[in-house]
Coordinates of C-alpha atoms in Angstrom, one line a residue:
M26 CA 15.0 -2.5 -15.4
I27 CA 12.2 -2.6 -16.1
E28 CA 10.7 1.1 -17.4
I29 CA 6.4 1.0 -17.9
L30 CA 4.9 3.7 -19.5
G31 CA 1.4 4.1 -20.7
L32 CA 0.8 1.0 -21.5
V33 CA -2.1 -0.1 -22.8
K34 CA -3.9 -3.0 -25.1
Q35 CA -7.6 -3.0 -26.5
Y36 CA -7.9 -6.3 -27.7
P37 CA -10.7 -5.8 -30.9
G38 CA -14.5 -6.3 -29.3
A39 CA -14.0 -6.1 -25.7
A40 CA -15.8 -3.0 -24.3
H41 CA -12.8 -2.2 -22.1
P42 CA -9.1 -2.4 -22.8
A43 CA -7.2 -5.2 -21.5
V44 CA -4.5 -3.2 -19.8
D45 CA -5.6 0.9 -19.1
H46 CA -2.6 3.6 -19.4
L47 CA -0.7 1.1 -16.9
T48 CA 2.8 2.6 -15.7
L49 CA 5.5 1.8 -12.8
A50 CA 8.8 0.4 -13.1
V51 CA 10.4 -2.6 -11.5
P52 CA 14.6 -2.1 -9.9
E53 CA 17.4 -4.3 -10.6
G54 CA 17.2 -7.5 -9.1
C55 CA 13.8 -6.9 -7.4
V56 CA 10.8 -9.5 -7.7
C57 CA 7.6 -7.0 -9.0
V58 CA 4.7 -9.8 -8.4
L59 CA 1.5 -8.4 -10.7
I60 CA -1.7 -10.0 -9.0
G61 CA -5.8 -8.6 -9.6
P62 CA -9.0 -10.7 -10.0
S63 CA -8.7 -13.4 -13.4
G64 CA -8.8 -10.4 -16.3
C65 CA -6.9 -8.0 -14.4
G66 CA -5.1 -7.6 -17.6
K67 CA -1.5 -9.0 -15.2
T68 CA -0.2 -11.2 -18.1
T69 CA -1.3 -10.0 -21.2
T70 CA 0.9 -6.7 -19.8
M71 CA 3.7 -9.6 -18.7
R72 CA 3.8 -10.7 -21.9
M73 CA 4.1 -7.8 -23.8
I74 CA 7.2 -6.6 -22.1
N75 CA 8.6 -9.8 -24.4
R76 CA 5.6 -8.8 -27.0
L77 CA 4.4 -11.7 -27.5
V78 CA 1.0 -9.7 -27.4
E79 CA 2.0 -6.1 -28.4
P80 CA 0.9 -2.8 -27.2
D81 CA -1.6 -0.4 -28.5
A82 CA 0.0 2.4 -26.7
G83 CA 2.4 3.5 -24.0
S84 CA 6.1 2.0 -24.3
I85 CA 8.5 -0.5 -22.7
R86 CA 12.1 0.0 -21.3
V87 CA 14.2 -2.8 -20.2
G88 CA 17.7 -1.9 -19.7
G89 CA 17.3 1.3 -21.7
R90 CA 16.1 -0.3 -24.0
D91 CA 13.1 0.6 -26.4
V92 CA 12.3 -3.8 -26.8
M93 CA 9.3 -1.9 -29.6
R94 CA 13.0 -0.7 -31.2
V95 CA 14.2 -4.2 -30.8
D96 CA 13.1 -7.7 -32.4
P97 CA 11.3 -9.0 -30.6
V98 CA 13.1 -12.8 -31.2
S99 CA 15.9 -11.4 -31.0
L100 CA 14.2 -9.5 -27.8
R101 CA 13.0 -12.6 -26.4
R102 CA 16.6 -14.9 -26.4
S103 CA 17.3 -11.9 -24.3
I104 CA 14.6 -12.8 -21.5
G105 CA 14.2 -15.9 -19.4
Y106 CA 10.3 -16.9 -19.3
V107 CA 9.1 -20.1 -17.0
I108 CA 5.0 -20.2 -17.8
Q109 CA 2.9 -23.0 -16.0
Q110 CA 2.7 -25.7 -18.3
V111 CA 6.0 -25.4 -18.7
G112 CA 5.6 -26.5 -22.5
L113 CA 8.7 -28.5 -22.7
F114 CA 9.6 -30.5 -25.8
P115 CA 8.5 -34.3 -25.4
H116 CA 11.0 -36.2 -27.7
W117 CA 13.8 -33.5 -26.7
T118 CA 16.3 -35.1 -23.9
I119 CA 16.1 -32.9 -20.9
A120 CA 19.7 -31.1 -22.1
D121 CA 18.2 -30.8 -25.6
N122 CA 15.3 -29.1 -23.7
I123 CA 17.7 -26.3 -21.2
A124 CA 20.1 -25.6 -24.7
T125 CA 16.9 -25.0 -26.2
V126 CA 18.3 -20.9 -26.4
P127 CA 22.4 -21.2 -26.4
K128 CA 21.8 -23.5 -29.6
L129 CA 19.9 -20.3 -32.4
L130 CA 22.4 -18.2 -29.9
G131 CA 25.4 -20.7 -32.0
W132 CA 27.6 -21.6 -29.0
N133 CA 29.4 -24.6 -29.2
E134 CA 28.5 -28.2 -27.9
G135 CA 31.3 -28.3 -25.8
R136 CA 30.3 -24.5 -23.9
I137 CA 26.5 -25.5 -24.1
A138 CA 27.5 -28.8 -22.5
A139 CA 29.1 -27.7 -19.9
R140 CA 25.8 -25.0 -19.2
V141 CA 23.0 -27.4 -19.1
D142 CA 25.6 -29.3 -16.4
E143 CA 25.5 -25.9 -14.0
L144 CA 22.5 -25.4 -14.8
L145 CA 21.0 -28.6 -14.1
E146 CA 23.4 -28.7 -10.6
L147 CA 22.1 -25.3 -9.0
V148 CA 17.9 -26.3 -9.4
G149 CA 18.7 -29.8 -7.9
M150 CA 18.9 -32.1 -10.2
E151 CA 22.2 -34.6 -11.2
P152 CA 23.0 -34.1 -14.4
A153 CA 24.3 -37.9 -15.2
T154 CA 20.4 -38.5 -13.5
F155 CA 18.9 -36.3 -15.8
R156 CA 20.7 -35.3 -18.3
A157 CA 19.2 -37.8 -20.8
R158 CA 16.5 -38.6 -19.9
F159 CA 12.1 -37.3 -22.0
P160 CA 9.9 -35.2 -19.4
R161 CA 7.6 -37.9 -19.2
E162 CA 9.6 -39.5 -17.4
L163 CA 9.5 -36.4 -15.0
S164 CA 7.0 -35.4 -12.3
G165 CA 5.2 -31.9 -11.8
G166 CA 7.6 -30.3 -10.1
Q167 CA 11.6 -31.5 -11.9
K168 CA 9.4 -30.6 -14.7
Q169 CA 9.1 -27.5 -13.6
R170 CA 12.8 -27.4 -12.1
V171 CA 13.8 -27.7 -15.4
G172 CA 12.1 -25.6 -17.0
V173 CA 13.8 -22.2 -14.6
A174 CA 16.4 -24.2 -16.5
R175 CA 15.8 -23.7 -19.2
A176 CA 15.3 -20.0 -18.7
L177 CA 17.9 -19.5 -16.6
A178 CA 20.4 -20.6 -20.0
A179 CA 21.6 -17.5 -22.1
D180 CA 22.2 -16.1 -17.9
P181 CA 19.6 -13.7 -19.2
P182 CA 18.9 -10.3 -16.8
V183 CA 14.9 -10.0 -17.3
M184 CA 12.2 -13.3 -16.4
L185 CA 9.3 -13.7 -16.9
M186 CA 7.4 -16.4 -14.2
D187 CA 3.5 -16.8 -15.3
E188 CA 1.7 -18.4 -12.4
P189 CA 5.1 -21.8 -12.5
F190 CA 4.3 -23.1 -9.2
G191 CA 0.7 -22.8 -10.1
A192 CA -0.1 -27.2 -11.6
L193 CA 1.2 -28.2 -8.8
D194 CA 0.4 -29.7 -5.0
P195 CA 0.8 -27.7 -1.9
I196 CA 4.3 -28.9 -0.4
S197 CA 6.0 -28.9 -4.4
R198 CA 5.2 -25.5 -4.2
G199 CA 6.2 -24.0 -1.5
R200 CA 9.9 -26.4 -1.7
L201 CA 10.3 -24.9 -5.0
Q202 CA 9.0 -21.3 -4.3
D203 CA 11.8 -20.9 -1.4
E204 CA 14.3 -23.3 -3.7
F205 CA 13.7 -21.1 -6.5
L206 CA 13.3 -17.4 -4.8
R207 CA 17.1 -18.7 -3.0
I208 CA 18.7 -19.3 -6.9
L209 CA 17.2 -16.5 -8.4
R210 CA 18.1 -13.3 -6.0
S211 CA 21.4 -15.0 -5.6
L212 CA 22.6 -14.5 -9.2
R213 CA 20.6 -10.9 -9.0
K214 CA 17.7 -11.0 -12.0
T215 CA 14.4 -8.9 -12.4
I216 CA 11.5 -11.0 -12.5
V217 CA 8.2 -10.3 -13.2
F218 CA 6.3 -12.6 -11.2
V219 CA 1.9 -13.3 -11.7
T220 CA 0.1 -15.1 -9.8
H221 CA -3.9 -14.8 -8.4
D222 CA -2.4 -15.8 -4.9
I223 CA -1.7 -13.9 -2.3
D224 CA -0.2 -15.5 -0.4
E225 CA 2.8 -16.1 -2.6
A226 CA 2.3 -12.8 -3.6
L227 CA 3.5 -12.6 -0.2
K228 CA 6.3 -14.7 -0.2
V229 CA 8.1 -14.2 -2.8
G230 CA 7.0 -10.3 -4.3
D231 CA 10.0 -8.2 -3.0
R232 CA 7.0 -5.4 -4.5
I233 CA 3.8 -6.8 -5.9
A234 CA 1.7 -4.3 -8.6
I235 CA -2.4 -4.6 -7.3
L236 CA -4.6 -4.4 -10.5
R237 CA -7.9 -4.2 -11.6
D238 CA -10.1 -3.9 -14.3
G239 CA -6.4 -3.0 -16.7
A240 CA -5.1 0.0 -14.2
L241 CA -3.1 0.5 -11.6
V242 CA -4.3 0.5 -8.0
Q243 CA -1.7 0.1 -5.5
Y244 CA 1.6 -0.7 -6.3
G245 CA 4.0 -1.4 -3.1
A246 CA 6.4 -3.4 -0.7
P247 CA 4.2 -6.5 0.9
E248 CA 4.4 -5.3 3.9
A249 CA 3.7 -2.2 3.3
I250 CA 0.3 -3.2 1.6
L251 CA -1.4 -4.5 3.6
A252 CA -0.2 -1.9 6.8
H253 CA -2.0 0.2 4.0
P254 CA -4.1 -0.8 1.8
A255 CA -4.9 1.6 -0.4
D256 CA -8.8 1.4 -0.6
A257 CA -11.8 -1.3 -0.5
F258 CA -10.8 -3.4 -3.4
V259 CA -7.7 -3.6 -1.8
E260 CA -8.1 -4.1 2.0
S261 CA -10.2 -6.9 0.2
F262 CA -7.8 -8.2 -1.7
V263 CA -5.1 -9.2 0.3
G264 CA -7.9 -10.6 3.0
T265 CA -10.0 -10.3 6.5
D266 CA -5.9 -11.9 7.7
R267 CA -3.8 -9.1 7.2
A268 CA -2.7 -8.5 9.9
L269 CA -1.1 -12.6 10.8
K270 CA 0.4 -12.1 6.8
R271 CA 2.0 -9.4 8.3
L272 CA 3.5 -11.3 10.6
G273 CA 4.3 -13.3 8.2
L274 CA 7.2 -11.2 6.0
I275 CA 9.6 -10.2 9.5
Q276 CA 12.0 -11.8 10.6
A277 CA 11.7 -12.6 15.0
E278 CA 15.5 -11.0 15.1
A279 CA 13.5 -7.9 14.1
A280 CA 11.1 -7.4 17.4
L281 CA 14.3 -8.6 19.8
E282 CA 14.4 -7.8 23.3
A283 CA 17.1 -7.9 25.1
A284 CA 17.1 -11.0 27.3
G285 CA 16.2 -11.2 30.7
P286 CA 18.0 -13.6 34.5
V287 CA 16.0 -16.4 33.4
T288 CA 16.3 -17.4 29.4
P289 CA 12.8 -19.2 27.8
S290 CA 13.4 -22.6 27.3
L291 CA 11.9 -23.4 24.3
S292 CA 13.3 -21.3 21.2
I293 CA 12.8 -19.9 17.4
P294 CA 15.8 -19.4 15.1
A295 CA 16.2 -16.0 14.4
Q296 CA 15.2 -15.9 10.7
A297 CA 11.6 -17.5 12.4
N298 CA 8.8 -15.4 11.0
L299 CA 6.7 -13.2 13.8
R300 CA 3.3 -15.4 12.4
D301 CA 5.4 -19.0 13.2
A302 CA 6.3 -17.3 16.4
L303 CA 2.9 -17.0 17.7
A304 CA 1.9 -19.8 16.9
R305 CA 4.8 -21.2 19.4
M306 CA 3.5 -19.2 22.0
L307 CA -0.1 -20.0 21.7
E308 CA 0.5 -23.6 21.3
R309 CA 3.2 -23.1 23.8
D310 CA 0.5 -21.2 26.1
V311 CA 4.1 -19.4 26.7
D312 CA 4.9 -15.6 26.3
S313 CA 7.5 -15.0 24.9
L314 CA 10.5 -16.9 23.7
A315 CA 14.6 -17.0 22.9
V316 CA 15.5 -16.9 19.7
S317 CA 18.3 -18.4 18.5
G318 CA 21.3 -17.5 15.8
A319 CA 22.5 -19.8 13.3
N320 CA 25.7 -21.0 16.6
G321 CA 22.5 -21.5 18.6
A322 CA 23.6 -19.1 21.0
V323 CA 20.8 -16.8 22.5
L324 CA 20.6 -13.7 20.8
G325 CA 17.7 -12.0 22.4
V326 CA 13.9 -12.5 23.3
L327 CA 10.8 -12.2 21.9
T328 CA 7.7 -11.5 23.5
M329 CA 4.3 -11.6 22.9
S330 CA 3.9 -7.7 24.5
G331 CA 6.9 -7.8 21.6
I332 CA 5.2 -8.5 19.4
R333 CA 2.3 -7.0 19.7
R334 CA 4.3 -3.3 19.9
H335 CA 6.6 -4.1 16.5
T336 CA 2.7 -4.3 14.9
R337 CA 1.1 -1.5 16.2
A338 CA 4.5 0.5 14.9
G339 CA 4.3 -1.2 11.0
N340 CA 0.2 0.4 11.6
T341 CA 1.9 4.1 12.4
G342 CA 4.7 4.5 9.4
D343 CA 5.0 5.3 6.2
D344 CA 4.0 3.2 2.9
Q345 CA 7.3 3.4 1.3

């Protein structure tokens, strides 16, 4: 869906390129996270995709189209864009803010109104309550929801998200991450997501691109990067607790063992991750948990030794 080849951006007066011969591909329907230290080129790379920043060399193709051969205004209307500051127009209602791109595309009023209500419902905001409000009447989390709704208004296949949850408190941030990932993945959007937070990257990304000094250091699935850091920089960047981070990416059902004649009295849902399961075992001083399905039926058991075996198996696997 998005192909970046040999991308270069050199700002005037800078000693080194902001983006230095970057090459990567983002498959359709994938959430690709760009992450790295401040000044590594992640935001510049993302902004070159919709030509808010013009590249000096290399190419970018979106859906098979060379973005440099597309009118930049038309290109931006076809790509959703969400930023940390949200950028809502303060004197426009929520409905008018969401309708920005559909109006520019010439949609009729009935179609626009229906789309606004559909999107407010999608992001968990009652249309009758919120469509006539103004941004100053919303909380930070509500503004961010509206920002996502606005970016989705014309149903773009590609979304660019530049630290969209960075200004929120930890509780709101975690909740919105979960909700928006569910929404965007159900819509099969291809997403380029910029963050400086490795925990957020591991949570939201299908693929993670770790950048340093404008260059790509490692690109792969979160679990593969945690299991096999490319070098000391990546190992340091993902943190010394990368074994625990890996457990947070693996669902309990992946390490199931057959239940014996005696089922553990404590249980955990199959969708829970191994880090939560381990924490529960340590908290309750037990070596095993029952794993239950959606209907409450016991699917098997999870043991401390099973978690260790699963972790060792992952460490000896390949980096696919």
